[in-house]
Amino acid sequence: MKVLMVDDDRYEIQALVDILAVRHPKDEFESTFNLREARNQIWSKKYDAIVLDIIMPPNDEIVPRTSHEAGLISGLRLMDMIRRDRKCPNNRTPITLLTASMSDEHPRLKLARRELGKNFVQKPIHPDLLYDVIMKSVKKAPVAVPRIRRRKTQ
C-alpha cells in the first residue's frame, strides 16, 4: 500500500512516517510538508490512501492568503480539488483528515465530517489508530473493475 501523508508539522509527520514504516515494512509511506508539494505529488503519482492535515499554512494556488479561509481549512480545500478533478489520478483515493480540534465550529468542517464519517484522526496521533483508520478506508473504497469482453465462439 502506498500512502501520502501531508502535514505542516515536519517533525510530527516524519516521526509518524518512520514509525509506520518500521511497523508495516510492506507499505510505502511518503510525506510532504506544504500544500504546493502535496498538490504536485497528488496529481503526478497514484496513492492507495492520502492523509491530510486540515489546518495548514495557506498557499495561493489552493487558498489565497487574503481569503477568510486562509490557513483554516486549506486541507479541506485541497481535498475538494482532488475530488472535483476527474483527471487527478487520486480522484477516488480514500482520504483521512487530521485535526487538532474535533469541534464543528466551521460549516465546511461539519460537512467534511458528515461526508468522511470516521476518516478523521485527532491529534496527537497514535500511529496504530491512524493505520487502522487508513486500512478501513482503503477496504471501503470503490474499486474500478475492468470490463472483460468475451469472444464469441463459433
JSON list of C-alpha atoms in Angstrom, two decimals:
[
{"chain": "A", "resi": 1, "resn": "MET", "atom": "CA", "xyz": [0.00, 0.00, 0.00]},
{"chain": "A", "resi": 2, "resn": "LYS", "atom": "CA", "xyz": [1.29, 3.47, -0.91]},
{"chain": "A", "resi": 3, "resn": "VAL", "atom": "CA", "xyz": [0.29, 6.34, 1.41]},
{"chain": "A", "resi": 4, "resn": "LEU", "atom": "CA", "xyz": [0.96, 10.08, 1.15]},
{"chain": "A", "resi": 5, "resn": "MET", "atom": "CA", "xyz": [0.90, 11.98, 4.44]},
{"chain": "A", "resi": 6, "resn": "VAL", "atom": "CA", "xyz": [0.57, 15.79, 4.35]},
{"chain": "A", "resi": 7, "resn": "ASP", "atom": "CA", "xyz": [1.12, 17.96, 7.43]},
{"chain": "A", "resi": 8, "resn": "ASP", "atom": "CA", "xyz": [2.97, 21.23, 8.02]},
{"chain": "A", "resi": 9, "resn": "ASP", "atom": "CA", "xyz": [4.42, 19.88, 11.29]},
{"chain": "A", "resi": 10, "resn": "ARG", "atom": "CA", "xyz": [7.55, 18.44, 9.72]},
{"chain": "A", "resi": 11, "resn": "TYR", "atom": "CA", "xyz": [8.81, 16.63, 12.82]},
{"chain": "A", "resi": 12, "resn": "GLU", "atom": "CA", "xyz": [5.50, 15.09, 13.81]},
{"chain": "A", "resi": 13, "resn": "ILE", "atom": "CA", "xyz": [4.70, 13.74, 10.35]},
{"chain": "A", "resi": 14, "resn": "GLN", "atom": "CA", "xyz": [8.24, 12.45, 9.75]},
{"chain": "A", "resi": 15, "resn": "ALA", "atom": "CA", "xyz": [8.22, 10.65, 13.11]},
{"chain": "A", "resi": 16, "resn": "LEU", "atom": "CA", "xyz": [4.86, 9.14, 12.20]},
{"chain": "A", "resi": 17, "resn": "VAL", "atom": "CA", "xyz": [6.13, 8.02, 8.79]},
{"chain": "A", "resi": 18, "resn": "ASP", "atom": "CA", "xyz": [9.23, 6.48, 10.37]},
{"chain": "A", "resi": 19, "resn": "ILE", "atom": "CA", "xyz": [7.18, 4.57, 12.98]},
{"chain": "A", "resi": 20, "resn": "LEU", "atom": "CA", "xyz": [4.68, 3.31, 10.41]},
{"chain": "A", "resi": 21, "resn": "ALA", "atom": "CA", "xyz": [7.45, 2.27, 8.00]},
{"chain": "A", "resi": 22, "resn": "VAL", "atom": "CA", "xyz": [9.07, 0.15, 10.73]},
{"chain": "A", "resi": 23, "resn": "ARG", "atom": "CA", "xyz": [5.79, -1.40, 11.87]},
{"chain": "A", "resi": 24, "resn": "HIS", "atom": "CA", "xyz": [4.50, -2.01, 8.33]},
{"chain": "A", "resi": 25, "resn": "PRO", "atom": "CA", "xyz": [7.54, -2.63, 6.12]},
{"chain": "A", "resi": 26, "resn": "LYS", "atom": "CA", "xyz": [5.48, -3.87, 3.15]},
{"chain": "A", "resi": 27, "resn": "ASP", "atom": "CA", "xyz": [3.76, -0.49, 2.89]},
{"chain": "A", "resi": 28, "resn": "GLU", "atom": "CA", "xyz": [5.28, 2.68, 1.46]},
{"chain": "A", "resi": 29, "resn": "PHE", "atom": "CA", "xyz": [4.81, 5.97, 3.29]},
{"chain": "A", "resi": 30, "resn": "GLU", "atom": "CA", "xyz": [5.69, 9.35, 1.79]},
{"chain": "A", "resi": 31, "resn": "SER", "atom": "CA", "xyz": [5.39, 12.72, 3.46]},
{"chain": "A", "resi": 32, "resn": "THR", "atom": "CA", "xyz": [5.25, 16.32, 2.40]},
{"chain": "A", "resi": 33, "resn": "PHE", "atom": "CA", "xyz": [5.09, 19.47, 4.47]},
{"chain": "A", "resi": 34, "resn": "ASN", "atom": "CA", "xyz": [3.37, 22.04, 2.26]},
{"chain": "A", "resi": 35, "resn": "LEU", "atom": "CA", "xyz": [0.30, 22.27, 0.03]},
{"chain": "A", "resi": 36, "resn": "ARG", "atom": "CA", "xyz": [2.12, 23.06, -3.21]},
{"chain": "A", "resi": 37, "resn": "GLU", "atom": "CA", "xyz": [4.31, 19.98, -2.96]},
{"chain": "A", "resi": 38, "resn": "ALA", "atom": "CA", "xyz": [1.32, 17.89, -1.88]},
{"chain": "A", "resi": 39, "resn": "ARG", "atom": "CA", "xyz": [-0.66, 19.05, -4.90]},
{"chain": "A", "resi": 40, "resn": "ASN", "atom": "CA", "xyz": [2.21, 18.21, -7.24]},
{"chain": "A", "resi": 41, "resn": "GLN", "atom": "CA", "xyz": [2.59, 14.71, -5.79]},
{"chain": "A", "resi": 42, "resn": "ILE", "atom": "CA", "xyz": [-1.15, 14.00, -5.75]},
{"chain": "A", "resi": 43, "resn": "TRP", "atom": "CA", "xyz": [-1.52, 14.96, -9.42]},
{"chain": "A", "resi": 44, "resn": "SER", "atom": "CA", "xyz": [1.60, 13.08, -10.55]},
{"chain": "A", "resi": 45, "resn": "LYS", "atom": "CA", "xyz": [1.51, 9.78, -8.61]},
{"chain": "A", "resi": 46, "resn": "LYS", "atom": "CA", "xyz": [-1.18, 7.27, -7.69]},
{"chain": "A", "resi": 47, "resn": "TYR", "atom": "CA", "xyz": [-1.65, 6.54, -3.98]},
{"chain": "A", "resi": 48, "resn": "ASP", "atom": "CA", "xyz": [-3.76, 3.95, -2.18]},
{"chain": "A", "resi": 49, "resn": "ALA", "atom": "CA", "xyz": [-4.52, 6.45, 0.61]},
{"chain": "A", "resi": 50, "resn": "ILE", "atom": "CA", "xyz": [-3.91, 10.10, 1.45]},
{"chain": "A", "resi": 51, "resn": "VAL", "atom": "CA", "xyz": [-3.68, 11.63, 4.93]},
{"chain": "A", "resi": 52, "resn": "LEU", "atom": "CA", "xyz": [-4.26, 15.41, 5.04]},
{"chain": "A", "resi": 53, "resn": "ASP", "atom": "CA", "xyz": [-3.97, 17.88, 7.88]},
{"chain": "A", "resi": 54, "resn": "ILE", "atom": "CA", "xyz": [-6.96, 20.21, 7.85]},
{"chain": "A", "resi": 55, "resn": "ILE", "atom": "CA", "xyz": [-5.17, 23.33, 9.07]},
{"chain": "A", "resi": 56, "resn": "MET", "atom": "CA", "xyz": [-2.04, 24.24, 7.13]},
{"chain": "A", "resi": 57, "resn": "PRO", "atom": "CA", "xyz": [-0.33, 27.48, 6.11]},
{"chain": "A", "resi": 58, "resn": "PRO", "atom": "CA", "xyz": [-2.05, 28.98, 3.06]},
{"chain": "A", "resi": 59, "resn": "ASN", "atom": "CA", "xyz": [-0.84, 28.56, -0.48]},
{"chain": "A", "resi": 60, "resn": "ASP", "atom": "CA", "xyz": [-2.11, 30.93, -3.17]},
{"chain": "A", "resi": 61, "resn": "GLU", "atom": "CA", "xyz": [-2.79, 28.03, -5.56]},
{"chain": "A", "resi": 62, "resn": "ILE", "atom": "CA", "xyz": [-5.00, 26.25, -3.03]},
{"chain": "A", "resi": 63, "resn": "VAL", "atom": "CA", "xyz": [-6.42, 29.02, -0.82]},
{"chain": "A", "resi": 64, "resn": "PRO", "atom": "CA", "xyz": [-5.42, 32.66, -1.43]},
{"chain": "A", "resi": 65, "resn": "ARG", "atom": "CA", "xyz": [-3.66, 34.22, 1.56]},
{"chain": "A", "resi": 66, "resn": "THR", "atom": "CA", "xyz": [-6.21, 37.04, 1.58]},
{"chain": "A", "resi": 67, "resn": "SER", "atom": "CA", "xyz": [-9.14, 34.63, 1.81]},
{"chain": "A", "resi": 68, "resn": "HIS", "atom": "CA", "xyz": [-11.07, 34.48, 5.07]},
{"chain": "A", "resi": 69, "resn": "GLU", "atom": "CA", "xyz": [-10.42, 30.72, 4.92]},
{"chain": "A", "resi": 70, "resn": "ALA", "atom": "CA", "xyz": [-6.63, 31.07, 4.62]},
{"chain": "A", "resi": 71, "resn": "GLY", "atom": "CA", "xyz": [-4.91, 28.58, 6.87]},
{"chain": "A", "resi": 72, "resn": "LEU", "atom": "CA", "xyz": [-8.15, 27.43, 8.47]},
{"chain": "A", "resi": 73, "resn": "ILE", "atom": "CA", "xyz": [-9.33, 24.79, 6.07]},
{"chain": "A", "resi": 74, "resn": "SER", "atom": "CA", "xyz": [-6.64, 24.52, 3.43]},
{"chain": "A", "resi": 75, "resn": "GLY", "atom": "CA", "xyz": [-6.52, 20.71, 3.78]},
{"chain": "A", "resi": 76, "resn": "LEU", "atom": "CA", "xyz": [-10.27, 20.57, 3.12]},
{"chain": "A", "resi": 77, "resn": "ARG", "atom": "CA", "xyz": [-9.84, 22.82, 0.09]},
{"chain": "A", "resi": 78, "resn": "LEU", "atom": "CA", "xyz": [-7.17, 20.50, -1.31]},
{"chain": "A", "resi": 79, "resn": "MET", "atom": "CA", "xyz": [-9.47, 17.54, -0.74]},
{"chain": "A", "resi": 80, "resn": "ASP", "atom": "CA", "xyz": [-12.23, 19.36, -2.67]},
{"chain": "A", "resi": 81, "resn": "MET", "atom": "CA", "xyz": [-9.83, 19.98, -5.55]},
{"chain": "A", "resi": 82, "resn": "ILE", "atom": "CA", "xyz": [-8.85, 16.31, -5.65]},
{"chain": "A", "resi": 83, "resn": "ARG", "atom": "CA", "xyz": [-12.47, 15.13, -5.69]},
{"chain": "A", "resi": 84, "resn": "ARG", "atom": "CA", "xyz": [-13.60, 17.61, -8.36]},
{"chain": "A", "resi": 85, "resn": "ASP", "atom": "CA", "xyz": [-10.79, 16.96, -10.85]},
{"chain": "A", "resi": 86, "resn": "ARG", "atom": "CA", "xyz": [-11.60, 13.76, -12.71]},
{"chain": "A", "resi": 87, "resn": "LYS", "atom": "CA", "xyz": [-8.16, 13.82, -14.33]},
{"chain": "A", "resi": 88, "resn": "CYS", "atom": "CA", "xyz": [-6.45, 13.63, -10.94]},
{"chain": "A", "resi": 89, "resn": "PRO", "atom": "CA", "xyz": [-5.10, 10.07, -10.52]},
{"chain": "A", "resi": 90, "resn": "ASN", "atom": "CA", "xyz": [-6.24, 10.19, -6.86]},
{"chain": "A", "resi": 91, "resn": "ASN", "atom": "CA", "xyz": [-9.77, 11.41, -7.54]},
{"chain": "A", "resi": 92, "resn": "ARG", "atom": "CA", "xyz": [-11.25, 8.36, -5.81]},
{"chain": "A", "resi": 93, "resn": "THR", "atom": "CA", "xyz": [-8.41, 7.65, -3.38]},
{"chain": "A", "resi": 94, "resn": "PRO", "atom": "CA", "xyz": [-9.56, 7.42, 0.25]},
{"chain": "A", "resi": 95, "resn": "ILE", "atom": "CA", "xyz": [-8.61, 10.48, 2.29]},
{"chain": "A", "resi": 96, "resn": "THR", "atom": "CA", "xyz": [-8.15, 10.62, 6.05]},
{"chain": "A", "resi": 97, "resn": "LEU", "atom": "CA", "xyz": [-8.12, 14.04, 7.71]},
{"chain": "A", "resi": 98, "resn": "LEU", "atom": "CA", "xyz": [-6.00, 15.02, 10.71]},
{"chain": "A", "resi": 99, "resn": "THR", "atom": "CA", "xyz": [-7.32, 17.62, 13.08]},
{"chain": "A", "resi": 100, "resn": "ALA", "atom": "CA", "xyz": [-6.30, 19.14, 16.38]},
{"chain": "A", "resi": 101, "resn": "SER", "atom": "CA", "xyz": [-9.94, 20.06, 17.03]},
{"chain": "A", "resi": 102, "resn": "MET", "atom": "CA", "xyz": [-12.91, 17.74, 16.64]},
{"chain": "A", "resi": 103, "resn": "SER", "atom": "CA", "xyz": [-15.48, 20.51, 17.13]},
{"chain": "A", "resi": 104, "resn": "ASP", "atom": "CA", "xyz": [-17.72, 21.59, 14.25]},
{"chain": "A", "resi": 105, "resn": "GLU", "atom": "CA", "xyz": [-17.13, 25.34, 14.57]},
{"chain": "A", "resi": 106, "resn": "HIS", "atom": "CA", "xyz": [-16.70, 25.79, 10.82]},
{"chain": "A", "resi": 107, "resn": "PRO", "atom": "CA", "xyz": [-19.52, 24.76, 8.43]},
{"chain": "A", "resi": 108, "resn": "ARG", "atom": "CA", "xyz": [-17.10, 23.15, 5.95]},
{"chain": "A", "resi": 109, "resn": "LEU", "atom": "CA", "xyz": [-15.55, 21.08, 8.72]},
{"chain": "A", "resi": 110, "resn": "LYS", "atom": "CA", "xyz": [-19.02, 19.92, 9.72]},
{"chain": "A", "resi": 111, "resn": "LEU", "atom": "CA", "xyz": [-19.76, 18.94, 6.11]},
{"chain": "A", "resi": 112, "resn": "ALA", "atom": "CA", "xyz": [-16.45, 17.10, 5.77]},
{"chain": "A", "resi": 113, "resn": "ARG", "atom": "CA", "xyz": [-17.10, 15.16, 8.99]},
{"chain": "A", "resi": 114, "resn": "ARG", "atom": "CA", "xyz": [-20.51, 14.14, 7.66]},
{"chain": "A", "resi": 115, "resn": "GLU", "atom": "CA", "xyz": [-19.05, 13.00, 4.31]},
{"chain": "A", "resi": 116, "resn": "LEU", "atom": "CA", "xyz": [-15.97, 11.25, 5.67]},
{"chain": "A", "resi": 117, "resn": "GLY", "atom": "CA", "xyz": [-17.53, 9.74, 8.75]},
{"chain": "A", "resi": 118, "resn": "LYS", "atom": "CA", "xyz": [-14.80, 8.04, 10.75]},
{"chain": "A", "resi": 119, "resn": "ASN", "atom": "CA", "xyz": [-11.94, 9.10, 8.48]},
{"chain": "A", "resi": 120, "resn": "PHE", "atom": "CA", "xyz": [-10.91, 11.74, 11.00]},
{"chain": "A", "resi": 121, "resn": "VAL", "atom": "CA", "xyz": [-7.99, 11.28, 13.38]},
{"chain": "A", "resi": 122, "resn": "GLN", "atom": "CA", "xyz": [-7.49, 13.71, 16.22]},
{"chain": "A", "resi": 123, "resn": "LYS", "atom": "CA", "xyz": [-4.05, 14.95, 17.20]},
{"chain": "A", "resi": 124, "resn": "PRO", "atom": "CA", "xyz": [-1.92, 13.88, 18.98]},
{"chain": "A", "resi": 125, "resn": "ILE", "atom": "CA", "xyz": [-1.83, 10.95, 16.59]},
{"chain": "A", "resi": 126, "resn": "HIS", "atom": "CA", "xyz": [-1.39, 7.39, 17.73]},
{"chain": "A", "resi": 127, "resn": "PRO", "atom": "CA", "xyz": [0.31, 5.52, 14.84]},
{"chain": "A", "resi": 128, "resn": "ASP", "atom": "CA", "xyz": [-1.68, 2.29, 15.28]},
{"chain": "A", "resi": 129, "resn": "LEU", "atom": "CA", "xyz": [-5.01, 4.13, 15.32]},
{"chain": "A", "resi": 130, "resn": "LEU", "atom": "CA", "xyz": [-4.07, 6.10, 12.21]},
{"chain": "A", "resi": 131, "resn": "TYR", "atom": "CA", "xyz": [-3.01, 2.92, 10.40]},
{"chain": "A", "resi": 132, "resn": "ASP", "atom": "CA", "xyz": [-6.29, 1.20, 11.33]},
{"chain": "A", "resi": 133, "resn": "VAL", "atom": "CA", "xyz": [-8.33, 4.15, 10.02]},
{"chain": "A", "resi": 134, "resn": "ILE", "atom": "CA", "xyz": [-6.32, 4.18, 6.77]},
{"chain": "A", "resi": 135, "resn": "MET", "atom": "CA", "xyz": [-6.75, 0.42, 6.29]},
{"chain": "A", "resi": 136, "resn": "LYS", "atom": "CA", "xyz": [-10.51, 0.60, 6.89]},
{"chain": "A", "resi": 137, "resn": "SER", "atom": "CA", "xyz": [-10.87, 3.46, 4.41]},
{"chain": "A", "resi": 138, "resn": "VAL", "atom": "CA", "xyz": [-8.88, 1.57, 1.77]},
{"chain": "A", "resi": 139, "resn": "LYS", "atom": "CA", "xyz": [-11.04, -1.53, 2.21]},
{"chain": "A", "resi": 140, "resn": "LYS", "atom": "CA", "xyz": [-14.24, 0.54, 1.82]},
{"chain": "A", "resi": 141, "resn": "ALA", "atom": "CA", "xyz": [-13.01, 2.39, -1.27]},
{"chain": "A", "resi": 142, "resn": "PRO", "atom": "CA", "xyz": [-14.80, 1.54, -4.51]},
{"chain": "A", "resi": 143, "resn": "VAL", "atom": "CA", "xyz": [-12.66, -0.49, -6.84]},
{"chain": "A", "resi": 144, "resn": "ALA", "atom": "CA", "xyz": [-12.91, 0.01, -10.57]},
{"chain": "A", "resi": 145, "resn": "VAL", "atom": "CA", "xyz": [-13.38, -3.34, -12.23]},
{"chain": "A", "resi": 146, "resn": "PRO", "atom": "CA", "xyz": [-12.20, -3.56, -15.82]},
{"chain": "A", "resi": 147, "resn": "ARG", "atom": "CA", "xyz": [-14.71, -4.81, -18.35]},
{"chain": "A", "resi": 148, "resn": "ILE", "atom": "CA", "xyz": [-13.80, -8.10, -19.93]},
{"chain": "A", "resi": 149, "resn": "ARG", "atom": "CA", "xyz": [-15.02, -8.67, -23.43]},
{"chain": "A", "resi": 150, "resn": "ARG", "atom": "CA", "xyz": [-15.92, -12.20, -24.22]},
{"chain": "A", "resi": 151, "resn": "ARG", "atom": "CA", "xyz": [-15.12, -13.58, -27.60]},
{"chain": "A", "resi": 152, "resn": "LYS", "atom": "CA", "xyz": [-17.92, -15.17, -29.49]},
{"chain": "A", "resi": 153, "resn": "THR", "atom": "CA", "xyz": [-17.28, -18.81, -30.06]},
{"chain": "A", "resi": 154, "resn": "GLN", "atom": "CA", "xyz": [-18.41, -20.38, -33.26]}
]
